[in-house]
mmCIF file of C-alpha atoms in Angstrom:
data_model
loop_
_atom_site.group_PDB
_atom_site.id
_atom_site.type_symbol
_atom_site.label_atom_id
_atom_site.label_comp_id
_atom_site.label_asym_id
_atom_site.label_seq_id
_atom_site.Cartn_x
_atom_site.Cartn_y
_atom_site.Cartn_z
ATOM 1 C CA UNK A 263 -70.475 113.304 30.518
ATOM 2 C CA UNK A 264 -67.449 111.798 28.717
ATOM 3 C CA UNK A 265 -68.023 108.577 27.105
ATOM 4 C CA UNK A 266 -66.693 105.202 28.715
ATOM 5 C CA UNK A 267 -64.154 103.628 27.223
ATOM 6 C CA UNK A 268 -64.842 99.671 27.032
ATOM 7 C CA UNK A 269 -62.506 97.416 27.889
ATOM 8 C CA UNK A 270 -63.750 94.272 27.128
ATOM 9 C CA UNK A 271 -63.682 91.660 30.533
ATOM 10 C CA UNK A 272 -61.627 88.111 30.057
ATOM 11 C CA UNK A 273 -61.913 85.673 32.136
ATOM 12 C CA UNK A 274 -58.432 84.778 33.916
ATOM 13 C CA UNK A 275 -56.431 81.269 31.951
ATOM 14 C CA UNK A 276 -55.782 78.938 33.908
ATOM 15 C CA UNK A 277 -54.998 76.037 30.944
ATOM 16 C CA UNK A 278 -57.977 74.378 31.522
ATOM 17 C CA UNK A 279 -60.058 72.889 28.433
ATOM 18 C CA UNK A 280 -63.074 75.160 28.446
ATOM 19 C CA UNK A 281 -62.559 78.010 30.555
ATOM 20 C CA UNK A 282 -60.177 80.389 28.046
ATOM 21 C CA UNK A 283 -62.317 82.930 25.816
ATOM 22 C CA UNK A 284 -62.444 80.937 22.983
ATOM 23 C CA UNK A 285 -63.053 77.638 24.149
ATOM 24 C CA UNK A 286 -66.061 76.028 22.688
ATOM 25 C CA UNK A 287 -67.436 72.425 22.439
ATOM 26 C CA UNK A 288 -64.952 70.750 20.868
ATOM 27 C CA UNK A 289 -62.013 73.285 21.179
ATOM 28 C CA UNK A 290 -60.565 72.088 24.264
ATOM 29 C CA UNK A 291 -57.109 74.179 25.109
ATOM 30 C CA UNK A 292 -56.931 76.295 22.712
ATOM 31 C CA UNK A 293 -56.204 79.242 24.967
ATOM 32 C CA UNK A 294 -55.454 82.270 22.617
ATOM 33 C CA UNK A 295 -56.967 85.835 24.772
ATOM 34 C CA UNK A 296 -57.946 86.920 21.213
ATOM 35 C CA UNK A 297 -58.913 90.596 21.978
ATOM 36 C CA UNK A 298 -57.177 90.078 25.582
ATOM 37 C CA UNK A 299 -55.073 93.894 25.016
ATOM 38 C CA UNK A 300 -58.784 95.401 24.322
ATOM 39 C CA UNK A 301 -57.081 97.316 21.274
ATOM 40 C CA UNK A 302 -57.689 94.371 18.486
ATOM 41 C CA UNK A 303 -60.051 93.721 16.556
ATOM 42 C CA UNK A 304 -60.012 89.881 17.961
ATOM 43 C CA UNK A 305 -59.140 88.836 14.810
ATOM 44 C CA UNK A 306 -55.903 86.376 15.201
ATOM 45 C CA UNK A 307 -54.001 87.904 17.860
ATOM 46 C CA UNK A 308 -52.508 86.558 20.640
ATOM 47 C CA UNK A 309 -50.950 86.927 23.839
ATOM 48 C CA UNK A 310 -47.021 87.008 23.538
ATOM 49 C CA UNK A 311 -47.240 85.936 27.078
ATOM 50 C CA UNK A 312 -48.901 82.589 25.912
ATOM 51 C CA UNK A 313 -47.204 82.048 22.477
ATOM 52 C CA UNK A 314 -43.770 82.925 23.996
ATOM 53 C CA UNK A 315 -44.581 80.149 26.582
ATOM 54 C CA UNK A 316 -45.312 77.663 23.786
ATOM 55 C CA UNK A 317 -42.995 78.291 21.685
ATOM 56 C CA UNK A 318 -39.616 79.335 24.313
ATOM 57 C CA UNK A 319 -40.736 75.661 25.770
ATOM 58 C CA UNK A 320 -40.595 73.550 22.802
ATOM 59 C CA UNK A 321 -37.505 75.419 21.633
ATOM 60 C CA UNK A 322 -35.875 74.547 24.862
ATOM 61 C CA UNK A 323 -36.732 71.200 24.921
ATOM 62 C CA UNK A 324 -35.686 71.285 21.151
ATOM 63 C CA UNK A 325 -32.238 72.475 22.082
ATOM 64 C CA UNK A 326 -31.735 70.156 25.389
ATOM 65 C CA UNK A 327 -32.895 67.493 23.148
ATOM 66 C CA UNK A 328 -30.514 68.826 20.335
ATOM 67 C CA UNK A 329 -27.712 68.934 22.847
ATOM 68 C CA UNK A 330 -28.284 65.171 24.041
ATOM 69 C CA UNK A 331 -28.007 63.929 20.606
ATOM 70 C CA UNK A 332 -24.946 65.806 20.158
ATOM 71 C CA UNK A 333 -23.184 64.175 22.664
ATOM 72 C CA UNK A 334 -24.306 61.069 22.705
ATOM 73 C CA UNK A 335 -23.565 60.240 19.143
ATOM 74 C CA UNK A 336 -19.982 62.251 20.104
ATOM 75 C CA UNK A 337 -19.773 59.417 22.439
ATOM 76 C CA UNK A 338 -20.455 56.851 20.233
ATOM 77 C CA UNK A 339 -18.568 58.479 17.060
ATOM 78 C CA UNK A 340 -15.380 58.141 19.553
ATOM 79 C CA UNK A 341 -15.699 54.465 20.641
ATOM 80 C CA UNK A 342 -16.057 53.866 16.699
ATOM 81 C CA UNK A 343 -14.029 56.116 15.124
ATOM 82 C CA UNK A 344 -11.223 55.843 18.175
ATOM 83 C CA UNK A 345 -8.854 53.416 15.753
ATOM 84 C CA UNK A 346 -5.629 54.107 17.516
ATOM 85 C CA UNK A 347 -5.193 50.308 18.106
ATOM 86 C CA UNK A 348 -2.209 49.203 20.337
ATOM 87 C CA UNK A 349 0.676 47.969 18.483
ATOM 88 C CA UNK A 350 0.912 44.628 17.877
ATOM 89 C CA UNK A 351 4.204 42.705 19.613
ATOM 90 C CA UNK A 352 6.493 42.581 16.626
ATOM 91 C CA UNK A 353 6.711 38.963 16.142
ATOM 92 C CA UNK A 354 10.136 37.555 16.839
ATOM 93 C CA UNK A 355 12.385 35.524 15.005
ATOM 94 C CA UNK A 356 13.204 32.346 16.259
ATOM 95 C CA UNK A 357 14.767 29.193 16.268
ATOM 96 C CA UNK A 358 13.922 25.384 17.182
ATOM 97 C CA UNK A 359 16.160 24.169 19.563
ATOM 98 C CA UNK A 360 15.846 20.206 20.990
ATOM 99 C CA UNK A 361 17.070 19.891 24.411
ATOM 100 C CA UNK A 362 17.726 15.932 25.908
ATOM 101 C CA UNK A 363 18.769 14.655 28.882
ATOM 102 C CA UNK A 364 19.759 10.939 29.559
ATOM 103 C CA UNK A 365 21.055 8.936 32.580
ATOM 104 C CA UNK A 366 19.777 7.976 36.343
ATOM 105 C CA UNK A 367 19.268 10.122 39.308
ATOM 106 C CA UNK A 368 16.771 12.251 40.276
ATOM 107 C CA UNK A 369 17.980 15.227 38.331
ATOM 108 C CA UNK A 370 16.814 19.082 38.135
ATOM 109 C CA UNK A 371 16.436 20.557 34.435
ATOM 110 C CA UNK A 372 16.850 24.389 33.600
ATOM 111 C CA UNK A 373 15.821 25.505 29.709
ATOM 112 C CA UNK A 374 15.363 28.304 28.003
ATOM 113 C CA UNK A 375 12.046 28.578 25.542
ATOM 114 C CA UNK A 376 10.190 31.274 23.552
ATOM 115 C CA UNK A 377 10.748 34.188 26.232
ATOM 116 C CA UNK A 378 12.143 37.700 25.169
ATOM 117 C CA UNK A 379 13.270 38.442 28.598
ATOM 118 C CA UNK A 380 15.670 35.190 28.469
ATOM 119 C CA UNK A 381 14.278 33.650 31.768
ATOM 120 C CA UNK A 382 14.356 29.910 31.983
ATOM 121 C CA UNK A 383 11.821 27.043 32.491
ATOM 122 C CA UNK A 384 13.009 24.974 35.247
ATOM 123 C CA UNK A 385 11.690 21.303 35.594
ATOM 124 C CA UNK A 386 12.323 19.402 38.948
ATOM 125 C CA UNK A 387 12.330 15.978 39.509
ATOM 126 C CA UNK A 388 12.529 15.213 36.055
ATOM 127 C CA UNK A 389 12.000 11.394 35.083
ATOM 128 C CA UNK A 390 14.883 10.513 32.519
ATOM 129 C CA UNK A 391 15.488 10.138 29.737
ATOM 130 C CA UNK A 392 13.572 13.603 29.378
ATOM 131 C CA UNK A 393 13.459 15.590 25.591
ATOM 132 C CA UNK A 394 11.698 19.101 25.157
ATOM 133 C CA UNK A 395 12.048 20.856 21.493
ATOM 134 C CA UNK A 396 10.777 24.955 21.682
ATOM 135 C CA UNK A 397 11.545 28.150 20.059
ATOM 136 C CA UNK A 398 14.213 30.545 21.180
ATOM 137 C CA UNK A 399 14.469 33.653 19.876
ATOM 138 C CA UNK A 400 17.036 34.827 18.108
ATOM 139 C CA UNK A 401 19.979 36.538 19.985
ATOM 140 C CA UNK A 402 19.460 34.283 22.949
ATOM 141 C CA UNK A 403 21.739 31.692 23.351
ATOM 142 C CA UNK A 404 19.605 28.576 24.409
ATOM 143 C CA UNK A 405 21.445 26.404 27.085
ATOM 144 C CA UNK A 406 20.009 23.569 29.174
ATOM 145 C CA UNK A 407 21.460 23.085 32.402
ATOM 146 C CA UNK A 408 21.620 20.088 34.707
ATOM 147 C CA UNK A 409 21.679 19.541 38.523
ATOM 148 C CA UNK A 410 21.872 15.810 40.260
ATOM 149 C CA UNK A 411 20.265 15.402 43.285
ATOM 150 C CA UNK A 412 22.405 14.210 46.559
ATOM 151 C CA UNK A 413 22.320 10.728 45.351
ATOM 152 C CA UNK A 414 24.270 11.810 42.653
ATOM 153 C CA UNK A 415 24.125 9.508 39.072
ATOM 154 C CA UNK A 416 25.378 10.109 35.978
ATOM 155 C CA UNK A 417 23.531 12.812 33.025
ATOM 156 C CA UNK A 418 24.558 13.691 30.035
ATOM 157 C CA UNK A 419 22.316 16.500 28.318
ATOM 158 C CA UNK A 420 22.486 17.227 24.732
ATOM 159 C CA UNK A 421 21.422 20.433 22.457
ATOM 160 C CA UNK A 422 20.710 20.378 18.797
ATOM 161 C CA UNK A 423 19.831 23.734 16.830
ATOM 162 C CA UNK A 424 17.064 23.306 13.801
ATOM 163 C CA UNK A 425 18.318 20.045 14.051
ATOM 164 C CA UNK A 426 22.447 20.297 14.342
ATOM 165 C CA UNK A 427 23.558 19.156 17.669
ATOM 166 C CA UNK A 428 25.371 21.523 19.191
ATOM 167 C CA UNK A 429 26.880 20.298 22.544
ATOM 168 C CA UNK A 430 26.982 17.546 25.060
ATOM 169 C CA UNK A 431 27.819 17.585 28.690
ATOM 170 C CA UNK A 432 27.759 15.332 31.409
ATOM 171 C CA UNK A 433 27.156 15.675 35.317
ATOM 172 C CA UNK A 434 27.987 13.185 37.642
ATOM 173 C CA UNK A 435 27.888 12.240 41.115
ATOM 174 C CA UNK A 436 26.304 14.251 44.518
ATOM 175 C CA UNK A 437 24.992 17.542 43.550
ATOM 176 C CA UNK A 438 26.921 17.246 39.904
ATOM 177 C CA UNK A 439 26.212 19.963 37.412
ATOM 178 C CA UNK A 440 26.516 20.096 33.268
ATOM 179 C CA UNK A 441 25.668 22.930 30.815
ATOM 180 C CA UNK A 442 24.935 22.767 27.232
ATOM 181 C CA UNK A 443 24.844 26.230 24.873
ATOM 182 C CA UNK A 444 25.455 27.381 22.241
ATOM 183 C CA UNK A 445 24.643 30.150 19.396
ATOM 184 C CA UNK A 446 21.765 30.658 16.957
ATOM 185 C CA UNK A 447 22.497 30.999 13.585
ATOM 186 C CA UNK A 448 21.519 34.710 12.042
ATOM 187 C CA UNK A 449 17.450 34.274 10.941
ATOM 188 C CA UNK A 450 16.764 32.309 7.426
ATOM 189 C CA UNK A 451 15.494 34.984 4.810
#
């Protein structure tokens, strides 16, 4: 009769503290199958099955975790780092300019102030005598323009350039009309 070869029986692992084949009081979990193959001498080996697990799931976790970092301080490297700041609006020369109207009637006053696009401030119903000293910028040509109402009156307006009058107009009667412009000087160095 040939021998019998011995394979040594393990009980299935199921993770559970206690029931692997080297669980003992006080070694809860510590599921190795030392001797599992049958062709060890039990002596510190271990399933690949069960290492691989451990160690393919903390290195994936590792990585995802890895990964996560990576981008998120990406993210925040770009909202820091990100210094293209918009240009600022290149700051335009100007000039003070003192508009004034005197006189009676209900009158309607058009202006121009500190606008690049050269559109006017318009002021209706304007109690007189009415003053108003902005900026213009340079290479407009400020001008203040007056309308009487259908009353009509009399209105002189006035403009004075960093403190040089300029020009005076008047407008008189129904619906009478007066402009004052003139030109900025080139900008003070």
């Amino acid at each position: 009769m040939p021998p019998k070869e011995s394979t040594p029986s393990v009980p299935p692992l199921e993770g559970h503290p206690g029931e692997g084949p080297d669980d003992g009081p006080g070694q809860p979990g510590t599921d190795t199958c030392e001797g599992a193959s049958g062709t060890g001498d039990g002596a510190g080996e271990a399933s690949a099955t069960t290492e691989g697990r451990g160690a393919d799931g903390s290195r994936t976790g590792l990585a995802v975790a890895g990964a996560l970092l990576l981008v998120c301080g990406g993210l925040v490297g770009y909202g820091l780092l990100d210094t293209e700041e918009q240009p600022k609006p290149r700051a335009v020369p100007t000039a003070e300019v003192t508009y004034e109207v005197t006189g009676e009637g209900p009158v309607e006053i058009a202006y121009l102030a500190r606008s690049e696009s050269g559109t006017a401030t318009v002021v209706r119903g304007a109690e007189l005598p009415w003053r108003a000293t902005v900026r213009v910028p340079l290479g407009q040509e400020p001008s203040v323009a007056i309308t009487l109402g259908e009353k009509g009156g009399r209105a002189v307006c006035t403009l004075a350039v960093r403190g040089e009058h300029v020009q005076l107009a008047t407008a008189s009667g129904g619906y009478g009309r007066a402009t004052c412009a003139g030109a900025l000087p080139p900008a003070a160095n």
